[in-house]
mmCIF file with all atom_site columns, C-alpha atoms in Angstrom:
data_model
loop_
_atom_site.group_PDB
_atom_site.id
_atom_site.type_symbol
_atom_site.label_atom_id
_atom_site.label_alt_id
_atom_site.label_comp_id
_atom_site.label_asym_id
_atom_site.label_entity_id
_atom_site.label_seq_id
_atom_site.pdbx_PDB_ins_code
_atom_site.Cartn_x
_atom_site.Cartn_y
_atom_site.Cartn_z
_atom_site.occupancy
_atom_site.B_iso_or_equiv
_atom_site.pdbx_formal_charge
_atom_site.auth_seq_id
_atom_site.auth_comp_id
_atom_site.auth_asym_id
_atom_site.auth_atom_id
_atom_site.pdbx_PDB_model_num
ATOM 1   C CA . MET J 1 1   ? 17.726 84.144  29.952 1.00 57.00 ? 10  MET J CA 1
ATOM 2   C CA . SER J 1 2   ? 19.009 87.675  30.495 1.00 57.00 ? 11  SER J CA 1
ATOM 3   C CA . ILE J 1 3   ? 17.025 90.743  31.550 1.00 56.00 ? 12  ILE J CA 1
ATOM 4   C CA . GLN J 1 4   ? 17.818 94.108  30.009 1.00 55.00 ? 13  GLN J CA 1
ATOM 5   C CA . VAL J 1 5   ? 17.351 96.848  32.653 1.00 47.00 ? 14  VAL J CA 1
ATOM 6   C CA . VAL J 1 6   ? 16.376 100.338 31.194 1.00 47.00 ? 15  VAL J CA 1
ATOM 7   C CA . HIS J 1 7   ? 17.363 103.147 33.203 1.00 52.00 ? 16  HIS J CA 1
ATOM 8   C CA . ALA J 1 8   ? 15.563 106.481 32.774 1.00 52.00 ? 17  ALA J CA 1
ATOM 9   C CA . ASP J 1 9   ? 18.833 108.104 31.642 1.00 54.00 ? 18  ASP J CA 1
ATOM 10  C CA . ASP J 1 10  ? 19.024 106.018 28.867 1.00 72.00 ? 19  ASP J CA 1
ATOM 11  C CA . HIS J 1 11  ? 16.635 108.241 27.167 1.00 83.00 ? 20  HIS J CA 1
ATOM 12  C CA . GLU J 1 12  ? 18.267 111.567 28.220 1.00 89.00 ? 21  GLU J CA 1
ATOM 13  C CA . PRO J 1 13  ? 21.098 113.237 26.623 1.00 91.00 ? 22  PRO J CA 1
ATOM 14  C CA . PRO J 1 14  ? 24.436 113.350 28.977 1.00 93.00 ? 23  PRO J CA 1
ATOM 15  C CA . PHE J 1 15  ? 24.454 117.093 29.124 1.00 94.00 ? 24  PHE J CA 1
ATOM 16  C CA . ILE J 1 16  ? 22.124 119.859 30.260 1.00 94.00 ? 25  ILE J CA 1
ATOM 17  C CA . GLY J 1 17  ? 22.365 123.322 29.210 1.00 95.00 ? 26  GLY J CA 1
ATOM 18  C CA . GLY J 1 18  ? 24.152 125.761 32.029 1.00 96.00 ? 27  GLY J CA 1
ATOM 19  C CA . ASN J 1 19  ? 25.118 129.357 31.933 1.00 98.00 ? 28  ASN J CA 1
ATOM 20  C CA . TYR J 1 20  ? 25.703 131.570 28.863 1.00 98.00 ? 29  TYR J CA 1
ATOM 21  C CA . TRP J 1 21  ? 29.008 133.006 28.235 1.00 98.00 ? 30  TRP J CA 1
ATOM 22  C CA . GLU J 1 22  ? 29.405 136.121 25.978 1.00 98.00 ? 31  GLU J CA 1
ATOM 23  C CA . VAL J 1 23  ? 33.198 136.434 24.904 1.00 98.00 ? 32  VAL J CA 1
ATOM 24  C CA . THR J 1 24  ? 34.672 139.513 23.188 1.00 98.00 ? 33  THR J CA 1
ATOM 25  C CA . GLY J 1 25  ? 37.857 139.397 21.801 1.00 98.00 ? 34  GLY J CA 1
ATOM 26  C CA . ILE J 1 26  ? 39.860 142.794 21.819 1.00 98.00 ? 35  ILE J CA 1
ATOM 27  C CA . LYS J 1 27  ? 42.866 144.059 20.134 1.00 97.00 ? 36  LYS J CA 1
ATOM 28  C CA . ILE J 1 28  ? 44.641 146.644 21.700 1.00 97.00 ? 37  ILE J CA 1
ATOM 29  C CA . ALA J 1 29  ? 46.721 149.398 19.699 1.00 95.00 ? 38  ALA J CA 1
ATOM 30  C CA . ASP J 1 30  ? 50.399 149.656 20.264 1.00 94.00 ? 39  ASP J CA 1
ATOM 31  C CA . GLY J 1 31  ? 50.961 151.897 23.191 1.00 95.00 ? 40  GLY J CA 1
ATOM 32  C CA . ALA J 1 32  ? 47.490 151.857 24.551 1.00 95.00 ? 41  ALA J CA 1
ATOM 33  C CA . GLY J 1 33  ? 47.273 149.006 27.061 1.00 95.00 ? 42  GLY J CA 1
ATOM 34  C CA . LEU J 1 34  ? 47.288 151.115 29.746 1.00 96.00 ? 43  LEU J CA 1
ATOM 35  C CA . LYS J 1 35  ? 44.770 153.739 28.745 1.00 95.00 ? 44  LYS J CA 1
ATOM 36  C CA . TYR J 1 36  ? 42.366 150.625 28.084 1.00 96.00 ? 45  TYR J CA 1
ATOM 37  C CA . ALA J 1 37  ? 43.089 149.021 31.331 1.00 97.00 ? 46  ALA J CA 1
ATOM 38  C CA . LYS J 1 38  ? 42.009 152.297 32.932 1.00 96.00 ? 47  LYS J CA 1
ATOM 39  C CA . TRP J 1 39  ? 38.904 152.647 31.442 1.00 95.00 ? 48  TRP J CA 1
ATOM 40  C CA . LEU J 1 40  ? 38.301 148.890 31.944 1.00 97.00 ? 49  LEU J CA 1
ATOM 41  C CA . ALA J 1 41  ? 39.086 149.292 35.546 1.00 97.00 ? 50  ALA J CA 1
ATOM 42  C CA . SER J 1 42  ? 36.730 152.180 35.853 1.00 95.00 ? 51  SER J CA 1
ATOM 43  C CA . GLU J 1 43  ? 33.956 152.515 33.478 1.00 94.00 ? 52  GLU J CA 1
ATOM 44  C CA . TRP J 1 44  ? 33.292 149.102 32.419 1.00 96.00 ? 53  TRP J CA 1
ATOM 45  C CA . ARG J 1 45  ? 33.817 147.731 35.871 1.00 98.00 ? 54  ARG J CA 1
ATOM 46  C CA . LYS J 1 46  ? 31.099 149.918 37.207 1.00 97.00 ? 55  LYS J CA 1
ATOM 47  C CA . ASN J 1 47  ? 28.910 149.114 34.638 1.00 96.00 ? 56  ASN J CA 1
ATOM 48  C CA . SER J 1 48  ? 29.488 145.187 34.871 1.00 98.00 ? 57  SER J CA 1
ATOM 49  C CA . ASP J 1 49  ? 28.931 145.745 38.848 1.00 98.00 ? 58  ASP J CA 1
ATOM 50  C CA . PHE J 1 50  ? 25.541 147.357 38.218 1.00 97.00 ? 59  PHE J CA 1
ATOM 51  C CA . ALA J 1 51  ? 24.717 144.574 36.001 1.00 98.00 ? 60  ALA J CA 1
ATOM 52  C CA . VAL J 1 52  ? 25.732 142.027 38.691 1.00 98.00 ? 61  VAL J CA 1
ATOM 53  C CA . GLU J 1 53  ? 23.737 143.984 41.182 1.00 98.00 ? 62  GLU J CA 1
ATOM 54  C CA . GLN J 1 54  ? 20.661 143.984 39.110 1.00 97.00 ? 63  GLN J CA 1
ATOM 55  C CA . GLY J 1 55  ? 20.865 140.306 38.518 1.00 97.00 ? 64  GLY J CA 1
ATOM 56  C CA . TRP J 1 56  ? 21.306 140.658 34.509 1.00 97.00 ? 65  TRP J CA 1
ATOM 57  C CA . ILE J 1 57  ? 24.800 138.909 34.665 1.00 98.00 ? 66  ILE J CA 1
ATOM 58  C CA . ILE J 1 58  ? 26.319 136.322 37.082 1.00 98.00 ? 67  ILE J CA 1
ATOM 59  C CA . SER J 1 59  ? 29.961 137.458 36.670 1.00 98.00 ? 68  SER J CA 1
ATOM 60  C CA . TYR J 1 60  ? 32.357 138.967 34.543 1.00 98.00 ? 69  TYR J CA 1
ATOM 61  C CA . SER J 1 61  ? 36.071 138.625 33.767 1.00 98.00 ? 70  SER J CA 1
ATOM 62  C CA . ILE J 1 62  ? 38.857 139.997 31.828 1.00 98.00 ? 71  ILE J CA 1
ATOM 63  C CA . ILE J 1 63  ? 41.479 137.291 30.423 1.00 98.00 ? 72  ILE J CA 1
ATOM 64  C CA . LYS J 1 64  ? 44.938 138.188 28.853 1.00 98.00 ? 73  LYS J CA 1
ATOM 65  C CA . ASN J 1 65  ? 46.052 136.415 25.892 1.00 98.00 ? 74  ASN J CA 1
ATOM 66  C CA . VAL J 1 66  ? 49.628 136.181 27.165 1.00 97.00 ? 75  VAL J CA 1
ATOM 67  C CA . HIS J 1 67  ? 51.309 135.067 24.030 1.00 97.00 ? 76  HIS J CA 1
ATOM 68  C CA . ALA J 1 68  ? 48.946 136.625 21.569 1.00 93.00 ? 77  ALA J CA 1
ATOM 69  C CA . ARG J 1 69  ? 49.819 136.518 17.900 1.00 94.00 ? 78  ARG J CA 1
ATOM 70  C CA . ALA J 1 70  ? 49.153 139.277 15.485 1.00 91.00 ? 79  ALA J CA 1
ATOM 71  C CA . ASP J 1 71  ? 45.806 137.842 14.453 1.00 94.00 ? 80  ASP J CA 1
ATOM 72  C CA . GLU J 1 72  ? 44.602 137.145 17.879 1.00 97.00 ? 81  GLU J CA 1
ATOM 73  C CA . PRO J 1 73  ? 43.021 139.142 20.360 1.00 98.00 ? 82  PRO J CA 1
ATOM 74  C CA . ASP J 1 74  ? 44.940 140.606 23.362 1.00 97.00 ? 83  ASP J CA 1
ATOM 75  C CA . LEU J 1 75  ? 42.247 140.295 25.852 1.00 98.00 ? 84  LEU J CA 1
ATOM 76  C CA . TYR J 1 76  ? 38.814 138.396 26.025 1.00 98.00 ? 85  TYR J CA 1
ATOM 77  C CA . ILE J 1 77  ? 36.066 140.267 28.184 1.00 98.00 ? 86  ILE J CA 1
ATOM 78  C CA . VAL J 1 78  ? 33.727 137.548 29.514 1.00 98.00 ? 87  VAL J CA 1
ATOM 79  C CA . ARG J 1 79  ? 30.392 138.286 30.869 1.00 98.00 ? 88  ARG J CA 1
ATOM 80  C CA . VAL J 1 80  ? 28.390 135.107 32.384 1.00 98.00 ? 89  VAL J CA 1
ATOM 81  C CA . PHE J 1 81  ? 24.477 135.066 32.382 1.00 97.00 ? 90  PHE J CA 1
ATOM 82  C CA . GLU J 1 82  ? 21.888 132.375 33.400 1.00 97.00 ? 91  GLU J CA 1
ATOM 83  C CA . ASN J 1 83  ? 19.524 132.658 30.736 1.00 94.00 ? 92  ASN J CA 1
ATOM 84  C CA . MET J 1 84  ? 18.567 134.975 27.602 1.00 92.00 ? 93  MET J CA 1
ATOM 85  C CA . ALA J 1 85  ? 16.211 138.001 28.425 1.00 95.00 ? 94  ALA J CA 1
ATOM 86  C CA . THR J 1 86  ? 12.867 138.532 26.419 1.00 96.00 ? 95  THR J CA 1
ATOM 87  C CA . VAL J 1 87  ? 12.543 141.490 24.267 1.00 97.00 ? 96  VAL J CA 1
ATOM 88  C CA . ALA J 1 88  ? 10.402 143.339 27.080 1.00 97.00 ? 97  ALA J CA 1
ATOM 89  C CA . GLU J 1 89  ? 12.913 142.541 29.856 1.00 97.00 ? 98  GLU J CA 1
ATOM 90  C CA . ASN J 1 90  ? 15.470 143.910 27.555 1.00 96.00 ? 99  ASN J CA 1
ATOM 91  C CA . GLU J 1 91  ? 13.489 147.274 27.320 1.00 96.00 ? 100 GLU J CA 1
ATOM 92  C CA . LYS J 1 92  ? 13.190 147.358 31.051 1.00 97.00 ? 101 LYS J CA 1
ATOM 93  C CA . ARG J 1 93  ? 16.989 146.749 31.485 1.00 96.00 ? 102 ARG J CA 1
ATOM 94  C CA . ARG J 1 94  ? 17.919 149.496 28.906 1.00 93.00 ? 103 ARG J CA 1
ATOM 95  C CA . GLU J 1 95  ? 15.391 152.060 30.872 1.00 94.00 ? 104 GLU J CA 1
ATOM 96  C CA . ALA J 1 96  ? 16.987 151.083 34.168 1.00 95.00 ? 105 ALA J CA 1
ATOM 97  C CA . TYR J 1 97  ? 20.623 151.290 32.791 1.00 94.00 ? 106 TYR J CA 1
ATOM 98  C CA . PHE J 1 98  ? 19.959 154.716 31.323 1.00 91.00 ? 107 PHE J CA 1
ATOM 99  C CA . ALA J 1 99  ? 18.427 156.029 34.580 1.00 93.00 ? 108 ALA J CA 1
ATOM 100 C CA . TRP J 1 100 ? 21.270 154.924 36.546 1.00 94.00 ? 109 TRP J CA 1
ATOM 101 C CA . VAL J 1 101 ? 24.197 155.913 34.118 1.00 91.00 ? 110 VAL J CA 1
ATOM 102 C CA . LYS J 1 102 ? 22.575 159.382 33.475 1.00 87.00 ? 111 LYS J CA 1
ATOM 103 C CA . LYS J 1 103 ? 24.174 159.550 30.019 1.00 81.00 ? 112 LYS J CA 1
ATOM 104 C CA . SER J 1 104 ? 22.440 159.991 26.595 1.00 83.00 ? 113 SER J CA 1
ATOM 105 C CA . MET J 1 105 ? 22.621 157.218 23.890 1.00 83.00 ? 114 MET J CA 1
ATOM 106 C CA . GLU J 1 106 ? 24.403 159.867 21.720 1.00 87.00 ? 115 GLU J CA 1
ATOM 107 C CA . LYS J 1 107 ? 26.974 160.264 24.627 1.00 82.00 ? 116 LYS J CA 1
ATOM 108 C CA . MET J 1 108 ? 27.426 156.590 24.932 1.00 84.00 ? 117 MET J CA 1
ATOM 109 C CA . HIS J 1 109 ? 27.987 156.237 21.343 1.00 83.00 ? 118 HIS J CA 1
ATOM 110 C CA . GLU J 1 110 ? 30.575 159.007 21.235 1.00 83.00 ? 119 GLU J CA 1
ATOM 111 C CA . GLU J 1 111 ? 32.563 157.377 24.120 1.00 81.00 ? 120 GLU J CA 1
ATOM 112 C CA . SER J 1 112 ? 32.392 154.169 22.189 1.00 82.00 ? 121 SER J CA 1
ATOM 113 C CA . GLY J 1 113 ? 33.956 155.628 19.093 1.00 79.00 ? 122 GLY J CA 1
ATOM 114 C CA . ASN J 1 114 ? 36.534 157.308 21.181 1.00 83.00 ? 123 ASN J CA 1
ATOM 115 C CA . ARG J 1 115 ? 37.753 153.860 22.401 1.00 89.00 ? 124 ARG J CA 1
ATOM 116 C CA . ALA J 1 116 ? 38.004 152.784 18.623 1.00 86.00 ? 125 ALA J CA 1
ATOM 117 C CA . GLU J 1 117 ? 41.178 154.744 18.414 1.00 90.00 ? 126 GLU J CA 1
ATOM 118 C CA . TYR J 1 118 ? 42.821 152.648 20.808 1.00 92.00 ? 127 TYR J CA 1
ATOM 119 C CA . ARG J 1 119 ? 40.936 149.166 20.688 1.00 94.00 ? 128 ARG J CA 1
ATOM 120 C CA . THR J 1 120 ? 39.307 146.936 17.870 1.00 95.00 ? 129 THR J CA 1
ATOM 121 C CA . ILE J 1 121 ? 36.660 144.603 18.716 1.00 95.00 ? 130 ILE J CA 1
ATOM 122 C CA . MET J 1 122 ? 37.693 141.442 16.867 1.00 97.00 ? 131 MET J CA 1
ATOM 123 C CA . SER J 1 123 ? 34.647 139.090 17.450 1.00 97.00 ? 132 SER J CA 1
ATOM 124 C CA . THR J 1 124 ? 31.966 138.476 20.172 1.00 98.00 ? 133 THR J CA 1
ATOM 125 C CA . VAL J 1 125 ? 30.815 134.700 20.628 1.00 98.00 ? 134 VAL J CA 1
ATOM 126 C CA . LEU J 1 126 ? 28.036 133.563 22.724 1.00 98.00 ? 135 LEU J CA 1
ATOM 127 C CA . LEU J 1 127 ? 28.908 130.143 24.448 1.00 98.00 ? 136 LEU J CA 1
ATOM 128 C CA . GLN J 1 128 ? 26.521 127.994 26.528 1.00 97.00 ? 137 GLN J CA 1
ATOM 129 C CA . GLU J 1 129 ? 28.214 125.766 29.246 1.00 97.00 ? 138 GLU J CA 1
ATOM 130 C CA . MET J 1 130 ? 27.339 122.074 29.271 1.00 96.00 ? 139 MET J CA 1
ATOM 131 C CA . LYS J 1 131 ? 26.766 120.267 32.387 1.00 95.00 ? 140 LYS J CA 1
ATOM 132 C CA . PHE J 1 132 ? 26.931 116.489 32.966 1.00 94.00 ? 141 PHE J CA 1
ATOM 133 C CA . ARG J 1 133 ? 23.685 115.222 33.983 1.00 90.00 ? 142 ARG J CA 1
ATOM 134 C CA . ASP J 1 134 ? 23.679 113.561 37.131 1.00 82.00 ? 143 ASP J CA 1
#
């Protein structure tokens, strides 16, 4: 006679959800790599550091597609965060950000439009890390 032992994990999935990764693919216009790199190293980095300080994101990085084909992004901009914010939390974050950045929404849209001259956002995906259940 054999006895089957049922473990608690037999009824649990093998993974648990981890951090979220927002990945944006960027195509850079010919000859504009340095201009965009300078913006990323200044404004974008300053904004990202603020988001880390506030606890809104855990980390951020820029990944270069070294051998990008014509239909692929040149860069991937990655922001990692622990969980999705509620609508109310997003409103608080927006208010805190505008108080910190000291720019109007109109000014920020204008600046973003200016970057469209030398970079194209190809896509943005939201991924969730899957961690093995211990």
